[in-house]
Short mmCIF file of C-alpha atoms and ligand atoms in Angstrom, two decimals:
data_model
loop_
_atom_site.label_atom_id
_atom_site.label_comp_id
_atom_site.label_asym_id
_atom_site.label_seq_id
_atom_site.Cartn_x
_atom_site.Cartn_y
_atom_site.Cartn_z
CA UNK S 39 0.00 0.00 0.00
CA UNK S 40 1.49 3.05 -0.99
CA UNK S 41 0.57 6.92 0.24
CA UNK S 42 -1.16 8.58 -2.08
CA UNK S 43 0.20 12.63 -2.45
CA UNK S 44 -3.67 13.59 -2.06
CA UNK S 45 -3.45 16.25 0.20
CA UNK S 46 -6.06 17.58 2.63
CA UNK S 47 -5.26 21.41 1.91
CA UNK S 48 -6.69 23.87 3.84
CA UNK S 49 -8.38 21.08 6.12
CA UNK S 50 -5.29 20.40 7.91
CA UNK S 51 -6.01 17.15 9.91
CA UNK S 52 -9.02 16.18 8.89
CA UNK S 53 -9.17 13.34 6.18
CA UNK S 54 -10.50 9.88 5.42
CA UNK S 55 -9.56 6.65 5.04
CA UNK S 56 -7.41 4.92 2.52
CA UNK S 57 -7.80 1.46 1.52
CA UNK S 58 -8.46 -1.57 3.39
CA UNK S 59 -7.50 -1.90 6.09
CA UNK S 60 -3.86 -3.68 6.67
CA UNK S 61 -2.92 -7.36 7.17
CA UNK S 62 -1.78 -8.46 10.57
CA UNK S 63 1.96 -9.04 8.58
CA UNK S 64 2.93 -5.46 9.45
CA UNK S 65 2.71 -6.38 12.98
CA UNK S 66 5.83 -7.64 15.04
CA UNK S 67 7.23 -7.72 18.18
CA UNK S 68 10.71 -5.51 18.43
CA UNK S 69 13.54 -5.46 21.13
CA UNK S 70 15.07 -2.18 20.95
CA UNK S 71 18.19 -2.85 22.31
CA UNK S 72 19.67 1.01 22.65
CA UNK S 73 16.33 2.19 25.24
CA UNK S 74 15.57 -1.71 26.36
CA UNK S 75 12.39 -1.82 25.56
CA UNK S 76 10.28 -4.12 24.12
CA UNK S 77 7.65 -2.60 21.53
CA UNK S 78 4.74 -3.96 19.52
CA UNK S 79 5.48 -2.25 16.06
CA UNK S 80 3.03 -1.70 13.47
CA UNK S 81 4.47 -0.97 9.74
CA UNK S 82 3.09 1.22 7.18
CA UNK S 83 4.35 1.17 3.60
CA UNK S 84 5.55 4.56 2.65
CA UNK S 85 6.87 3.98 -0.45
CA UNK S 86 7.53 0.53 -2.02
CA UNK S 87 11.05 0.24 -0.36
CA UNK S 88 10.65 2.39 2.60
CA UNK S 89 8.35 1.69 5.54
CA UNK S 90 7.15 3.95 8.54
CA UNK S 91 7.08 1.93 11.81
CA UNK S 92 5.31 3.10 14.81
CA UNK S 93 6.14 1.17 18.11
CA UNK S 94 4.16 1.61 21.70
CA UNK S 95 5.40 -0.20 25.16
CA UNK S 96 3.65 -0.13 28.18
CA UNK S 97 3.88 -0.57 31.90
CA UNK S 98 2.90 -4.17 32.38
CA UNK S 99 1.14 -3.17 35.62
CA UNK S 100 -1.36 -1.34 33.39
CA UNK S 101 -4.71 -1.99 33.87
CA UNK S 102 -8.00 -1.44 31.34
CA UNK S 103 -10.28 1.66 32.43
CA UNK S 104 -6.94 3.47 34.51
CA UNK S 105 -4.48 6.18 32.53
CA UNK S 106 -1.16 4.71 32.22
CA UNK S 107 1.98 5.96 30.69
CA UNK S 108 3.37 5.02 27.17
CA UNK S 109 6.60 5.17 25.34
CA UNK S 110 6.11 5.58 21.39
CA UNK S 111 8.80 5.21 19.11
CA UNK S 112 8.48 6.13 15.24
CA UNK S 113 11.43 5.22 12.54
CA UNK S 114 9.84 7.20 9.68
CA UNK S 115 12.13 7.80 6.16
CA UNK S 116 14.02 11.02 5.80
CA UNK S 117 11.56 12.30 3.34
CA UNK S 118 8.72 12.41 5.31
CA UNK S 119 8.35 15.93 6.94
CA UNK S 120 6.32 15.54 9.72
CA UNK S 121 3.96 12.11 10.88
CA UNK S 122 1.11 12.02 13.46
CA UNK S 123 -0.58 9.54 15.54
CA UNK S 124 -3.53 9.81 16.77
CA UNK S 125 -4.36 7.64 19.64
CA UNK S 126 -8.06 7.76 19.54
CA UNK S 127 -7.81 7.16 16.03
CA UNK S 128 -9.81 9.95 14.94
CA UNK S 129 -8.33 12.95 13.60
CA UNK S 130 -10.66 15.24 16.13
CA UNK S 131 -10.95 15.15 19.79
CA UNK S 132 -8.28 12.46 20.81
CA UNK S 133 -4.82 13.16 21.71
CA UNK S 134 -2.57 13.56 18.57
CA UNK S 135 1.09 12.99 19.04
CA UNK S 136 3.13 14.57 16.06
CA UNK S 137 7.06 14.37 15.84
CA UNK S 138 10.14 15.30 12.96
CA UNK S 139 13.39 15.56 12.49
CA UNK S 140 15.43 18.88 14.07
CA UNK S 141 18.98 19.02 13.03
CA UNK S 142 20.65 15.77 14.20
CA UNK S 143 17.87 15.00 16.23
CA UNK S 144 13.90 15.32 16.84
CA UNK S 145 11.31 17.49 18.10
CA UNK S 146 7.66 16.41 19.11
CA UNK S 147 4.52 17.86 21.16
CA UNK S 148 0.99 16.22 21.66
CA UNK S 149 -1.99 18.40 19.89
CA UNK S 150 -5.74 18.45 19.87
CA UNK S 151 -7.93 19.29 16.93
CA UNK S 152 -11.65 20.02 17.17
CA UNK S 153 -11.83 21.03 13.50
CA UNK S 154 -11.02 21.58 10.61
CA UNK S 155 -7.83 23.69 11.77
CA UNK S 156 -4.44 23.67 12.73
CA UNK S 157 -4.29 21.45 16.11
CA UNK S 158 -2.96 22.71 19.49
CA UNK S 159 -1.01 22.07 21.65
CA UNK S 160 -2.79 19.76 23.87
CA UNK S 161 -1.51 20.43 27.91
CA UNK S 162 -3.43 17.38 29.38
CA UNK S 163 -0.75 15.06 28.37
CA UNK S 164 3.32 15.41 29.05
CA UNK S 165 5.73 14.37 25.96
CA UNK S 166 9.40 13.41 27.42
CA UNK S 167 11.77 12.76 24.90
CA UNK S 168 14.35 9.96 25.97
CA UNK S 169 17.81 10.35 26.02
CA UNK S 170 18.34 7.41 23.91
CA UNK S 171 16.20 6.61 20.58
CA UNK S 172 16.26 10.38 18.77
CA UNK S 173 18.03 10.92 16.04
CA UNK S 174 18.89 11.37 12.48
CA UNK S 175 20.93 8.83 9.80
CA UNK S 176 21.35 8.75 6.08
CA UNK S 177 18.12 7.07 5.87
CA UNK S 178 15.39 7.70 8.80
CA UNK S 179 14.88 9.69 11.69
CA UNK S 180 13.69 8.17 14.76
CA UNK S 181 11.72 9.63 17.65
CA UNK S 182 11.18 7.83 20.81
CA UNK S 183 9.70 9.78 24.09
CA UNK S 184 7.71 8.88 27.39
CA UNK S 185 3.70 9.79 26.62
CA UNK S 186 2.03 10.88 30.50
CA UNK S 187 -2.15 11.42 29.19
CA UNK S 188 -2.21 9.69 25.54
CA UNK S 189 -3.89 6.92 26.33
CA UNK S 190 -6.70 8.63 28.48
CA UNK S 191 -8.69 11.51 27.46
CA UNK S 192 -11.74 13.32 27.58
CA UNK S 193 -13.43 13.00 24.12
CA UNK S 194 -16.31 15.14 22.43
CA UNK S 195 -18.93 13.56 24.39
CA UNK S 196 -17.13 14.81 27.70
CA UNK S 197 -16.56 10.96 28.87
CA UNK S 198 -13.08 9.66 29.46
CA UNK S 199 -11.46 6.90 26.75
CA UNK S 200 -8.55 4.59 27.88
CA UNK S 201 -6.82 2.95 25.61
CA UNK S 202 -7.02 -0.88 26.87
CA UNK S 203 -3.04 -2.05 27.81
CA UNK S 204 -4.62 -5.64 27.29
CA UNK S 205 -5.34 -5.71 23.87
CA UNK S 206 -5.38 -3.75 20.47
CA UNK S 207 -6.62 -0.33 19.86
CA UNK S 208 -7.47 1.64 16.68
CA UNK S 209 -4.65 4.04 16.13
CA UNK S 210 -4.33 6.88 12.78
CA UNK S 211 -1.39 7.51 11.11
CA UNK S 212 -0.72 10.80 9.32
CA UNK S 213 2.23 12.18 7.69
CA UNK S 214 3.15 15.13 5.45
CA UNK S 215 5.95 15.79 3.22
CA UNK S 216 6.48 19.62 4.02
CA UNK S 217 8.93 19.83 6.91
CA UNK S 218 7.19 21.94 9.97
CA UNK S 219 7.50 25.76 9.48
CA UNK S 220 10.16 26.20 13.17
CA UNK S 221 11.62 22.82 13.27
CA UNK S 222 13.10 23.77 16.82
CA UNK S 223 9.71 24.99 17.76
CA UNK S 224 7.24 21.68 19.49
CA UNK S 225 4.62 23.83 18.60
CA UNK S 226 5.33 24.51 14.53
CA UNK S 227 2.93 24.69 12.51
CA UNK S 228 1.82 22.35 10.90
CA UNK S 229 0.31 22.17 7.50
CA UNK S 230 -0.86 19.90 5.48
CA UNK S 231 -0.92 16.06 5.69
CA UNK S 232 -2.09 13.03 3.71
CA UNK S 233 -4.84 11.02 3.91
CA UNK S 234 -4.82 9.08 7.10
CA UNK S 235 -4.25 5.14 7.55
CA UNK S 236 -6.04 3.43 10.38
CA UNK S 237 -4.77 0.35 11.82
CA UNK S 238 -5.34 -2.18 15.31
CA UNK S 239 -2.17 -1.76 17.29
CA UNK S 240 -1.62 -4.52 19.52
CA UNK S 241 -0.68 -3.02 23.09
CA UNK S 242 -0.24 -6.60 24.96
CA UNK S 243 2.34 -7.27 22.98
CA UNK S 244 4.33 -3.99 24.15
CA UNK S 245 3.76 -4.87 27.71
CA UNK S 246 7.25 -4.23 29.91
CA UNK S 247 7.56 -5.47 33.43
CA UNK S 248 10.11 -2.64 33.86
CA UNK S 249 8.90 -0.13 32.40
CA UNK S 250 9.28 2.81 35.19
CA UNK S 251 13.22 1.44 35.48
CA UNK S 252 13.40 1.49 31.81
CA UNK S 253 12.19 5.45 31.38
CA UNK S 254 14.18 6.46 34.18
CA UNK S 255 17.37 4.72 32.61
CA UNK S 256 16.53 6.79 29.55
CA UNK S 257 15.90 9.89 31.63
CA UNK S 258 12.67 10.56 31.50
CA UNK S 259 10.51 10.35 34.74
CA UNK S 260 8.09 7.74 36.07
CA UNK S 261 5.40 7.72 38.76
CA UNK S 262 6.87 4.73 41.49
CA UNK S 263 3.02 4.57 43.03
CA UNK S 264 1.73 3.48 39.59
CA UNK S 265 4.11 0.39 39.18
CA UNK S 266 3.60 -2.98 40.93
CA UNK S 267 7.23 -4.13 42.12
CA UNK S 268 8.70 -6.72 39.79
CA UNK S 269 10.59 -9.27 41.84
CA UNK S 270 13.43 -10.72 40.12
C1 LIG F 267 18.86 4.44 10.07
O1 LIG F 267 18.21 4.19 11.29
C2 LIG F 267 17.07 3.34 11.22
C3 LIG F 267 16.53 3.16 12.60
O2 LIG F 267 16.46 4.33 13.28
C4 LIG F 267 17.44 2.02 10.62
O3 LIG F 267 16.27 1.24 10.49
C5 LIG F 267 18.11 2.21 9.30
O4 LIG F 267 18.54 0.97 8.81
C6 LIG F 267 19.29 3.15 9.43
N1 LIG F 267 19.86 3.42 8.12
C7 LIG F 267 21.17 3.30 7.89
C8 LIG F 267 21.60 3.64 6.51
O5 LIG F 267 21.96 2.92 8.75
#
């Protein structure tokens, strides 16, 4: 499946789906050996030789129906300008985390669209970038940060969505080819993206039993209370 370069002009954000949607082939399970953690990756062809991969782990202490934190990690081809996912997968009302390349490394921030209009920056959840996992080679750049408030979130209809930790959930992918206006800047601008591509991301399969020890070896911060002790 390739991207089509049908672009969503003025409605920045808003789009519709393309295709079918894709076989459970682009799924895998992926050791990251540089942060230590263990992701469930989902694959999305961008062109026929290149592939965007978005990867989630997850406290496995997290429970359905309670917040939890999440680390993302995206290894997205150099000509891709900006790409999006929106955890609610919906490009409206859900928490949409958007990252690129900046210099050597990345740059990222969480927005929130309620229209047809540039998102904001949405302050209900915390982006940590990890000390390990960001940067820039002759082929990709890769993102990886610490998510506090993706995976819960007060929708349109004013009730609060968790993503379940115990199973898959229905994420949207968008990208764009124009690299963001400030690329130092979290909050760009951003304009212009492709259609979206909707797939089921497992989250089980991202499950780490240290996940807190794992964030905080990759400097980010972690909430002790929220973790059951692993005994080894
Ligand atoms: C660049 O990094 C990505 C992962 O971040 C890797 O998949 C890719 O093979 C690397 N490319 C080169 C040319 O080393």
């Amino acid at each position: 499946m390739q991207l089509t370069s049908c672009f969503v002009a003025a409605s920045a954000l808003v789009g519709y789906a393309l295709g079918a949607p894709a076989a459970a082939a682009n799924a895998a399970v992926v050791y990251d050996p540089e942060t230590g953690f263990t992701f469930s990756e989902y694959k999305v062809a961008y062109t026929l030789s290149a592939n965007i991969a978005f990867r989630v782990a997850v406290p496995s202490s997290a429970q359905p129906g309670q917040p939890y934190d999440i680390v993302i990690q995206a290894v997205v081809p150099n000509a891709v300008g900006w790409a999006g996912v929106a955890f609610g997968g919906s490009m409206v009302y859900n928490p949409l985390f958007v990252a690129w390349a900046s210099g050597q490394s990345t740059q990222g921030s969480v927005r929130w669209a309620t229209s047809h209009s540039q998102p904001t920056l949405y302050n209900n959840a915390k982006l940590e970038r990890l000390t390990a996992g960001n940067k820039v080679n002759g082929t990709h750049w890769q993102f990886t940060a610490k998510c506090s408030g993706c995976t819960s979130y007060s929708g349109r209809s004013g009730g609060t969505t968790t993503l379940n930790p115990k199973g898959s959930n229905r994420l949207a992918l968008v990208i764009s080819n124009g690299k963001p206006q400030q690329p130092t800047n979290p909050n760009s601008n951003l304009v212009m993206h492709e259609n979206p591509i909707y797939w089921p991301q497992s989250f089980t399969e991202g499950a780490n039993a240290n996940f807190g020890e794992l964030v905080r070896r990759n400097g980010g911060t972690f909430a002790e209370t929220t973790e059951t002790p692993v005994t080894i």
